[in-house]
Amino acid sequence: MPSSPFTTRFGLALPIVQGPMTGSDTPALAAAVSQAGGLGMLGCGMRSPAAMAEVAAEVRRRTDRPFGMNLFVQATPTPTPDEATVQAALQRLAPFYAEFGLVPERPARWCEDFGAQFEALVAARPAVASFTFGILSAAQVARLQATGSTVVGTATTVAEARAWAAVGADAVCASGMESGGHRGTFLSPGHEAPPPGGPSVDDFEASMLGTLTLVRQCVDALPSIPVIAAGGIMDGRGIAGALALGAQAVQMGTAFLTCPESGIGPAYRQALTQAGPTDTRTTRIFSGRPARGIVNTMMDGLRADERSVPPYPVQNALTGALRRAAAQAGRADHLSLWAGQGVAQVRPLPAAELMALLAQELQAASA
Ligand SMILES: Cc1cc2nc3c(=O)[nH]c(=O)nc-3n(C[C@H](O)[C@H](O)[C@H](O)COP(=O)(O)O)c2cc1C
């Protein structure tokens, strides 16, 4: 099986990282992937510090293999949106809430406090601490490294990959536009520092690079640190392709979503297994940050508002109760159905069986 400095560092039998998936991964999934020779991950973007400690302990009860944890880098304290923006957003969402007999409300808070989550991450000491949506300071990277964590930063452009290398990250996850879930973009193209109010809609569009293009650019730009390829990788051929570009491992999200160990409900699971090859699109309407998911009624209904909904975390918090109600009612038409462009290739197998199949396919593709 192909090995690399990244796989050797963690004793991985396979160059496979299970993508962190906030709201959809579980300790059972992460532990099963790590136990099968990959690197299981916990997406903690929306987990409280106490929940982060609990899930890390749960993975450790299930396996003694290394695993990783991931956070959304957010400004602290969370910026407060103006009332007019919030009211306009609530009005836009009212007809969708009405479907469930609900009225949208201003939430008590917009998101978890990143500072407190970061402290919980340092205390949890996972083998890998990975980040998206922003960048850490060199001092924060050094703090994590001092407790033994390997720091991985998500990049959607080669400039973002260089920025992570400049603050001392140990590896970069190069996330192509095929990827399921949110774009990690944090720089405006042509600028080296994150813009104060976060990237604009145009910045996100300019940073939509495909995995094939992005991975080779990052590998060439950063010869001294490992690049992990993410986006559209669903089988052994995809893994072999990413390794041929110079990636030291791959990060796969969508492929693991349909494992029985994932935390998703039946409506989402069914939508994933029924989706066709052209059924995903990126949208801001659920969370205010572009994210790729399966097109549904809600995405279509708010299409005209793609540019006007407030940025993450405000829109995300405002749609939270709606998405919970839709999940409870088993209604996929009002859920955020995050999935990558490879969704038509999902194989709903237990994680250990999927890992064994990926190993076989990778061997065949590398022969
Ligand atoms: C449901 C879902 C949730 C995700 N949540 C996160 C997250 O919390 N943090 C993160 O860095 N990436 C997140 N991602 C991205 C994955 O970790 C991974 O990089 C991506 O899924 C790779 O592309 P693929 O879906 O085509 O395999 C998420 C992806 C999905 C599908």
Short mmCIF file of C-alpha atoms and ligand atoms in Angstrom, two decimals:
data_model
loop_
_atom_site.label_atom_id
_atom_site.label_comp_id
_atom_site.label_asym_id
_atom_site.label_seq_id
_atom_site.Cartn_x
_atom_site.Cartn_y
_atom_site.Cartn_z
CA MET A 1 0.00 0.00 0.00
CA PRO A 2 1.42 3.47 -0.82
CA SER A 3 3.00 5.18 2.20
CA SER A 4 4.17 8.76 2.69
CA PRO A 5 5.63 10.89 5.49
CA PHE A 6 2.01 11.78 6.43
CA THR A 7 0.81 8.16 6.68
CA THR A 8 4.01 7.10 8.45
CA ARG A 9 3.63 9.86 11.05
CA PHE A 10 0.35 8.32 12.26
CA GLY A 11 1.04 4.69 11.36
CA LEU A 12 -1.82 4.69 8.82
CA ALA A 13 -2.22 1.54 6.73
CA LEU A 14 -4.19 3.54 4.15
CA PRO A 15 -3.69 7.13 2.92
CA ILE A 16 -7.31 7.97 3.80
CA VAL A 17 -8.62 10.69 6.09
CA GLN A 18 -12.36 10.59 6.86
CA GLY A 19 -13.40 14.20 6.32
CA PRO A 20 -14.66 15.98 9.43
CA MET A 21 -18.41 16.54 8.94
CA THR A 22 -19.97 18.88 11.47
CA GLY A 23 -23.45 17.65 12.36
CA SER A 24 -23.04 14.36 10.45
CA ASP A 25 -19.98 12.56 11.82
CA THR A 26 -19.97 10.53 15.03
CA PRO A 27 -17.35 9.02 17.37
CA ALA A 28 -18.44 5.60 16.04
CA LEU A 29 -17.60 6.61 12.45
CA ALA A 30 -14.26 8.22 13.36
CA ALA A 31 -13.24 5.24 15.49
CA ALA A 32 -14.23 2.72 12.79
CA VAL A 33 -12.15 4.55 10.14
CA SER A 34 -9.13 4.85 12.46
CA GLN A 35 -9.48 1.21 13.50
CA ALA A 36 -9.51 0.23 9.79
CA GLY A 37 -6.16 1.96 9.17
CA GLY A 38 -7.30 5.45 8.12
CA LEU A 39 -7.59 8.65 10.12
CA GLY A 40 -11.05 9.25 11.60
CA MET A 41 -12.05 12.86 12.23
CA LEU A 42 -14.61 14.70 14.34
CA GLY A 43 -16.06 17.92 12.89
CA CYS A 44 -16.47 20.13 15.95
CA GLY A 45 -17.52 23.39 14.26
CA MET A 46 -20.86 23.37 16.05
CA ARG A 47 -19.93 21.27 19.09
CA SER A 48 -19.71 22.97 22.47
CA PRO A 49 -16.42 22.66 24.39
CA ALA A 50 -18.08 20.08 26.69
CA ALA A 51 -19.37 18.09 23.71
CA MET A 52 -15.88 18.17 22.16
CA ALA A 53 -14.40 16.60 25.31
CA GLU A 54 -17.15 13.95 25.32
CA VAL A 55 -16.75 12.89 21.68
CA ALA A 56 -12.96 12.74 21.97
CA ALA A 57 -13.31 10.49 25.05
CA GLU A 58 -15.82 8.32 23.19
CA VAL A 59 -13.41 7.76 20.26
CA ARG A 60 -10.67 6.88 22.76
CA ARG A 61 -12.98 4.33 24.42
CA ARG A 62 -13.54 2.70 21.03
CA THR A 63 -9.99 2.70 19.62
CA ASP A 64 -6.43 3.43 20.63
CA ARG A 65 -5.61 4.50 17.06
CA PRO A 66 -4.94 8.21 16.26
CA PHE A 67 -7.82 10.48 15.25
CA GLY A 68 -8.35 14.15 14.44
CA MET A 69 -10.66 17.02 15.40
CA ASN A 70 -11.65 20.01 13.26
CA LEU A 71 -12.90 23.53 13.96
CA PHE A 72 -14.34 26.45 11.99
CA VAL A 73 -11.99 29.41 12.59
CA GLN A 74 -14.24 32.29 13.66
CA ALA A 75 -13.74 35.83 14.85
CA THR A 76 -14.07 36.23 18.63
CA PRO A 77 -16.20 37.73 19.95
CA THR A 78 -18.76 36.90 17.22
CA PRO A 79 -19.64 40.12 15.35
CA THR A 80 -23.26 41.20 15.97
CA PRO A 81 -25.32 41.79 12.79
CA ASP A 82 -27.50 44.92 12.57
CA GLU A 83 -31.19 44.51 13.32
CA ALA A 84 -32.35 45.46 9.79
CA THR A 85 -30.25 42.63 8.29
CA VAL A 86 -31.67 40.14 10.77
CA GLN A 87 -35.27 41.25 10.20
CA ALA A 88 -34.90 41.04 6.39
CA ALA A 89 -33.43 37.55 6.69
CA LEU A 90 -36.24 36.43 9.03
CA GLN A 91 -38.85 37.76 6.61
CA ARG A 92 -37.30 35.85 3.72
CA LEU A 93 -37.40 32.63 5.73
CA ALA A 94 -40.94 33.05 7.12
CA PRO A 95 -42.75 31.16 4.29
CA PHE A 96 -40.37 28.21 4.69
CA TYR A 97 -40.88 28.11 8.48
CA ALA A 98 -44.65 28.36 7.89
CA GLU A 99 -44.52 24.96 6.11
CA PHE A 100 -43.84 23.49 9.56
CA GLY A 101 -46.24 25.77 11.46
CA LEU A 102 -43.31 27.78 12.85
CA VAL A 103 -42.31 31.44 12.98
CA PRO A 104 -38.58 32.23 12.59
CA GLU A 105 -36.95 33.85 15.62
CA ARG A 106 -33.72 35.65 16.43
CA PRO A 107 -31.57 33.00 18.18
CA ALA A 108 -30.00 33.54 21.61
CA ARG A 109 -26.53 33.38 20.03
CA TRP A 110 -25.06 33.06 16.56
CA CYS A 111 -22.50 30.28 17.08
CA GLU A 112 -20.17 28.60 19.58
CA ASP A 113 -17.37 30.79 20.91
CA PHE A 114 -14.24 29.93 18.89
CA GLY A 115 -11.88 30.90 21.73
CA ALA A 116 -13.53 28.39 24.09
CA GLN A 117 -13.60 25.70 21.38
CA PHE A 118 -9.89 26.26 20.72
CA GLU A 119 -9.10 25.74 24.42
CA ALA A 120 -11.16 22.51 24.36
CA LEU A 121 -9.17 21.36 21.32
CA VAL A 122 -5.84 22.05 23.03
CA ALA A 123 -7.08 20.10 26.08
CA ALA A 124 -8.34 17.15 23.95
CA ARG A 125 -4.89 16.68 22.35
CA PRO A 126 -6.04 14.88 19.17
CA ALA A 127 -3.33 13.51 16.86
CA VAL A 128 -4.55 15.97 14.19
CA ALA A 129 -6.10 19.41 14.75
CA SER A 130 -7.54 20.68 11.50
CA PHE A 131 -9.22 23.96 10.59
CA THR A 132 -11.39 25.54 7.94
CA PHE A 133 -13.12 28.92 7.23
CA GLY A 134 -10.06 30.91 8.39
CA ILE A 135 -6.47 30.78 9.57
CA LEU A 136 -4.74 30.57 12.97
CA SER A 137 -1.90 32.77 14.19
CA ALA A 138 1.60 31.26 14.36
CA ALA A 139 1.28 31.32 18.18
CA GLN A 140 -1.96 29.27 18.07
CA VAL A 141 -0.35 26.74 15.71
CA ALA A 142 2.67 26.45 18.02
CA ARG A 143 0.41 25.91 21.06
CA LEU A 144 -1.29 22.95 19.42
CA GLN A 145 2.02 21.52 18.24
CA ALA A 146 3.46 21.84 21.78
CA THR A 147 0.73 19.47 23.06
CA GLY A 148 1.53 16.96 20.31
CA SER A 149 -1.16 17.76 17.72
CA THR A 150 -0.30 17.90 14.02
CA VAL A 151 -1.89 21.04 12.57
CA VAL A 152 -3.69 20.84 9.19
CA GLY A 153 -5.13 23.93 7.49
CA THR A 154 -7.78 23.81 4.76
CA ALA A 155 -6.94 25.75 1.58
CA THR A 156 -9.07 26.44 -1.50
CA THR A 157 -6.33 28.35 -3.34
CA VAL A 158 -2.58 28.07 -3.49
CA ALA A 159 -2.32 31.46 -1.70
CA GLU A 160 -4.28 30.02 1.24
CA ALA A 161 -2.01 26.96 1.27
CA ARG A 162 1.04 29.25 1.40
CA ALA A 163 -0.59 31.27 4.21
CA TRP A 164 -1.00 28.09 6.28
CA ALA A 165 2.61 27.11 5.61
CA ALA A 166 3.71 30.60 6.70
CA VAL A 167 2.05 30.23 10.14
CA GLY A 168 3.77 26.86 10.60
CA ALA A 169 1.02 24.35 9.75
CA ASP A 170 2.30 20.77 9.40
CA ALA A 171 0.08 19.94 6.39
CA VAL A 172 -2.51 21.46 4.10
CA CYS A 173 -5.85 19.99 3.02
CA ALA A 174 -6.38 21.19 -0.56
CA SER A 175 -10.15 21.26 -0.97
CA GLY A 176 -11.39 21.38 -4.55
CA MET A 177 -14.76 22.77 -5.62
CA GLU A 178 -16.14 19.23 -6.04
CA SER A 179 -16.15 18.83 -2.24
CA GLY A 180 -19.33 18.37 -0.25
CA GLY A 181 -20.11 20.89 2.48
CA HIS A 182 -18.76 24.38 3.01
CA ARG A 183 -16.03 26.11 1.06
CA GLY A 184 -13.15 26.89 3.43
CA THR A 185 -12.13 30.05 1.52
CA PHE A 186 -10.71 32.77 3.78
CA LEU A 187 -8.62 35.06 1.52
CA SER A 188 -9.57 37.48 -1.25
CA PRO A 189 -7.56 36.45 -4.32
CA GLY A 190 -4.48 38.66 -4.62
CA HIS A 191 -4.38 39.46 -0.87
CA GLU A 192 -2.28 37.85 1.83
CA ALA A 193 -4.37 38.76 4.90
CA PRO A 194 -8.01 37.74 5.50
CA PRO A 195 -10.45 40.59 4.72
CA PRO A 196 -11.99 42.06 7.93
CA GLY A 197 -15.62 41.17 7.12
CA GLY A 198 -14.73 37.77 5.63
CA PRO A 199 -14.48 36.94 1.91
CA SER A 200 -17.07 38.45 -0.46
CA VAL A 201 -19.37 36.42 -2.69
CA ASP A 202 -17.02 37.24 -5.57
CA ASP A 203 -13.97 36.04 -3.60
CA PHE A 204 -15.67 32.67 -3.11
CA GLU A 205 -16.46 32.43 -6.81
CA ALA A 206 -12.88 33.26 -7.79
CA SER A 207 -11.64 30.52 -5.44
CA MET A 208 -13.65 27.66 -7.00
CA LEU A 209 -10.72 25.55 -8.19
CA GLY A 210 -11.14 21.91 -9.11
CA THR A 211 -9.28 19.25 -7.09
CA LEU A 212 -7.07 18.26 -10.05
CA THR A 213 -5.87 21.85 -10.52
CA LEU A 214 -5.58 22.82 -6.85
CA VAL A 215 -3.75 19.73 -5.59
CA ARG A 216 -0.97 19.90 -8.16
CA GLN A 217 -0.56 23.67 -7.60
CA CYS A 218 -0.29 23.16 -3.83
CA VAL A 219 2.13 20.22 -4.18
CA ASP A 220 4.37 22.32 -6.46
CA ALA A 221 4.18 25.42 -4.22
CA LEU A 222 4.82 23.57 -0.94
CA PRO A 223 7.34 20.82 -1.57
CA SER A 224 8.25 20.55 2.12
CA ILE A 225 4.82 19.90 3.68
CA PRO A 226 2.25 17.19 2.98
CA VAL A 227 -0.79 18.03 0.87
CA ILE A 228 -4.02 16.11 1.50
CA ALA A 229 -6.40 16.09 -1.48
CA ALA A 230 -10.14 16.61 -0.93
CA GLY A 231 -13.08 16.85 -3.29
CA GLY A 232 -14.85 14.28 -5.45
CA ILE A 233 -12.75 11.28 -4.33
CA MET A 234 -15.08 8.32 -3.99
CA ASP A 235 -13.09 5.17 -4.81
CA GLY A 236 -9.63 3.63 -5.18
CA ARG A 237 -9.14 5.12 -8.65
CA GLY A 238 -9.79 8.57 -7.25
CA ILE A 239 -7.31 7.98 -4.43
CA ALA A 240 -4.65 6.72 -6.88
CA GLY A 241 -5.25 9.80 -9.05
CA ALA A 242 -4.74 12.18 -6.13
CA LEU A 243 -1.56 10.36 -5.04
CA ALA A 244 -0.26 10.57 -8.63
CA LEU A 245 -0.62 14.37 -8.39
CA GLY A 246 1.66 14.33 -5.36
CA ALA A 247 -0.90 14.28 -2.53
CA GLN A 248 0.27 12.26 0.50
CA ALA A 249 -3.28 11.30 1.49
CA VAL A 250 -6.90 11.99 0.55
CA GLN A 251 -9.76 13.36 2.61
CA MET A 252 -13.14 11.84 1.76
CA GLY A 253 -16.42 13.14 3.16
CA THR A 254 -19.39 12.23 0.97
CA ALA A 255 -18.21 8.61 0.60
CA PHE A 256 -18.46 8.13 4.40
CA LEU A 257 -21.81 9.91 4.84
CA THR A 258 -23.83 6.84 3.86
CA CYS A 259 -22.00 4.53 6.30
CA PRO A 260 -24.44 3.32 8.96
CA GLU A 261 -22.10 4.84 11.58
CA SER A 262 -22.73 8.41 10.33
CA GLY A 263 -25.18 10.57 12.24
CA ILE A 264 -27.53 11.58 9.42
CA GLY A 265 -31.30 10.95 9.44
CA PRO A 266 -33.28 8.76 6.99
CA ALA A 267 -34.43 11.62 4.68
CA TYR A 268 -30.85 12.82 4.09
CA ARG A 269 -29.61 9.23 3.69
CA GLN A 270 -32.25 8.49 1.07
CA ALA A 271 -31.49 11.71 -0.84
CA LEU A 272 -27.80 10.71 -1.00
CA THR A 273 -28.48 7.23 -2.36
CA GLN A 274 -30.92 8.58 -4.98
CA ALA A 275 -28.85 11.57 -6.20
CA GLY A 276 -27.60 11.66 -9.78
CA PRO A 277 -24.28 12.94 -11.12
CA THR A 278 -25.47 16.52 -11.75
CA ASP A 279 -27.66 16.98 -8.68
CA THR A 280 -25.38 19.15 -6.50
CA ARG A 281 -24.77 22.89 -6.50
CA THR A 282 -23.08 25.38 -4.18
CA THR A 283 -25.42 27.65 -2.25
CA ARG A 284 -25.28 30.33 0.46
CA ILE A 285 -28.94 30.16 1.37
CA PHE A 286 -28.69 27.69 4.26
CA SER A 287 -25.72 29.12 6.13
CA GLY A 288 -24.45 32.31 4.46
CA ARG A 289 -21.21 30.57 3.34
CA PRO A 290 -21.11 28.75 0.00
CA ALA A 291 -21.52 25.01 0.50
CA ARG A 292 -22.17 22.15 -1.90
CA GLY A 293 -25.29 20.05 -1.47
CA ILE A 294 -28.07 18.26 -3.33
CA VAL A 295 -30.50 20.70 -4.93
CA ASN A 296 -33.92 20.74 -3.23
CA THR A 297 -37.03 22.92 -2.83
CA MET A 298 -35.46 25.28 -0.29
CA MET A 299 -32.34 25.85 -2.42
CA ASP A 300 -34.47 26.54 -5.49
CA GLY A 301 -36.95 28.69 -3.56
CA LEU A 302 -34.26 31.07 -2.27
CA ARG A 303 -32.16 31.07 -5.42
CA ALA A 304 -32.85 34.77 -6.09
CA ASP A 305 -31.47 35.59 -2.62
CA GLU A 306 -28.11 33.83 -3.05
CA ARG A 307 -26.21 37.13 -2.86
CA SER A 308 -28.36 38.89 -0.27
CA VAL A 309 -28.56 36.43 2.66
CA PRO A 310 -26.34 37.48 5.61
CA PRO A 311 -22.93 35.81 5.94
CA TYR A 312 -22.09 32.85 8.18
CA PRO A 313 -22.81 32.36 11.08
CA VAL A 314 -25.93 34.59 10.99
CA GLN A 315 -27.89 32.84 8.20
CA ASN A 316 -26.80 29.46 9.59
CA ALA A 317 -28.26 30.29 13.00
CA LEU A 318 -31.45 31.72 11.46
CA THR A 319 -32.14 28.52 9.45
CA GLY A 320 -31.16 26.16 12.31
CA ALA A 321 -34.65 25.60 13.75
CA LEU A 322 -36.09 25.13 10.25
CA ARG A 323 -33.52 22.46 9.37
CA ARG A 324 -34.12 20.68 12.69
CA ALA A 325 -37.90 20.71 12.06
CA ALA A 326 -37.39 19.37 8.52
CA ALA A 327 -35.14 16.55 9.81
CA GLN A 328 -37.71 15.61 12.46
CA ALA A 329 -40.49 15.58 9.87
CA GLY A 330 -38.35 13.49 7.49
CA ARG A 331 -38.58 16.27 4.86
CA ALA A 332 -35.48 16.37 2.63
CA ASP A 333 -36.94 19.35 0.70
CA HIS A 334 -36.03 21.82 3.52
CA LEU A 335 -32.78 20.23 4.74
CA SER A 336 -29.22 21.18 3.88
CA LEU A 337 -28.24 18.01 2.01
CA TRP A 338 -24.47 18.58 1.91
CA ALA A 339 -22.80 16.29 -0.61
CA GLY A 340 -19.96 16.45 -3.14
CA GLN A 341 -20.05 16.09 -6.90
CA GLY A 342 -19.25 12.38 -6.53
CA VAL A 343 -22.50 11.69 -4.66
CA ALA A 344 -23.84 9.33 -7.34
CA GLN A 345 -20.98 6.97 -6.41
CA VAL A 346 -21.86 6.54 -2.70
CA ARG A 347 -21.74 2.97 -1.41
CA PRO A 348 -23.77 2.54 1.77
CA LEU A 349 -21.44 0.10 3.56
CA PRO A 350 -20.21 -0.11 7.15
CA ALA A 351 -17.03 2.00 7.45
CA ALA A 352 -14.75 -1.05 7.92
CA GLU A 353 -16.13 -2.68 4.75
CA LEU A 354 -15.84 0.56 2.77
CA MET A 355 -12.22 0.93 3.90
CA ALA A 356 -11.44 -2.68 2.87
CA LEU A 357 -13.01 -2.08 -0.55
CA LEU A 358 -11.07 1.19 -1.00
CA ALA A 359 -7.85 -0.67 -0.14
CA GLN A 360 -8.57 -3.35 -2.77
CA GLU A 361 -9.46 -0.75 -5.40
CA LEU A 362 -6.39 1.36 -4.64
CA GLN A 363 -4.17 -1.70 -4.97
CA ALA A 364 -5.77 -2.57 -8.32
CA ALA A 365 -5.48 1.04 -9.56
CA SER A 366 -1.82 1.31 -8.49
CA ALA A 367 -0.73 -2.04 -10.05
C1 LIG B 1 -21.92 16.85 5.51
C2 LIG B 1 -20.55 17.45 5.41
C3 LIG B 1 -20.07 18.20 6.47
C4 LIG B 1 -18.76 18.73 6.42
N1 LIG B 1 -18.29 19.41 7.51
C5 LIG B 1 -16.98 19.83 7.50
C6 LIG B 1 -16.41 20.42 8.66
O1 LIG B 1 -17.06 20.56 9.70
N2 LIG B 1 -15.12 20.83 8.59
C7 LIG B 1 -14.34 20.66 7.46
O2 LIG B 1 -13.18 21.04 7.44
N3 LIG B 1 -14.86 20.07 6.36
C8 LIG B 1 -16.15 19.64 6.37
N4 LIG B 1 -16.65 19.00 5.27
C9 LIG B 1 -15.73 18.68 4.15
C10 LIG B 1 -15.17 17.25 4.33
O3 LIG B 1 -14.40 17.15 5.49
C11 LIG B 1 -14.30 16.85 3.12
O4 LIG B 1 -13.19 17.68 2.98
C12 LIG B 1 -15.11 16.87 1.84
O5 LIG B 1 -16.33 16.20 2.06
C13 LIG B 1 -14.34 16.23 0.70
O6 LIG B 1 -15.08 16.22 -0.47
P1 LIG B 1 -16.08 15.00 -0.88
O7 LIG B 1 -17.34 15.27 -0.12
O8 LIG B 1 -16.24 15.17 -2.33
O9 LIG B 1 -15.41 13.74 -0.46
C14 LIG B 1 -17.95 18.50 5.28
C15 LIG B 1 -18.47 17.76 4.22
C16 LIG B 1 -19.74 17.22 4.27
C17 LIG B 1 -20.24 16.40 3.11
#
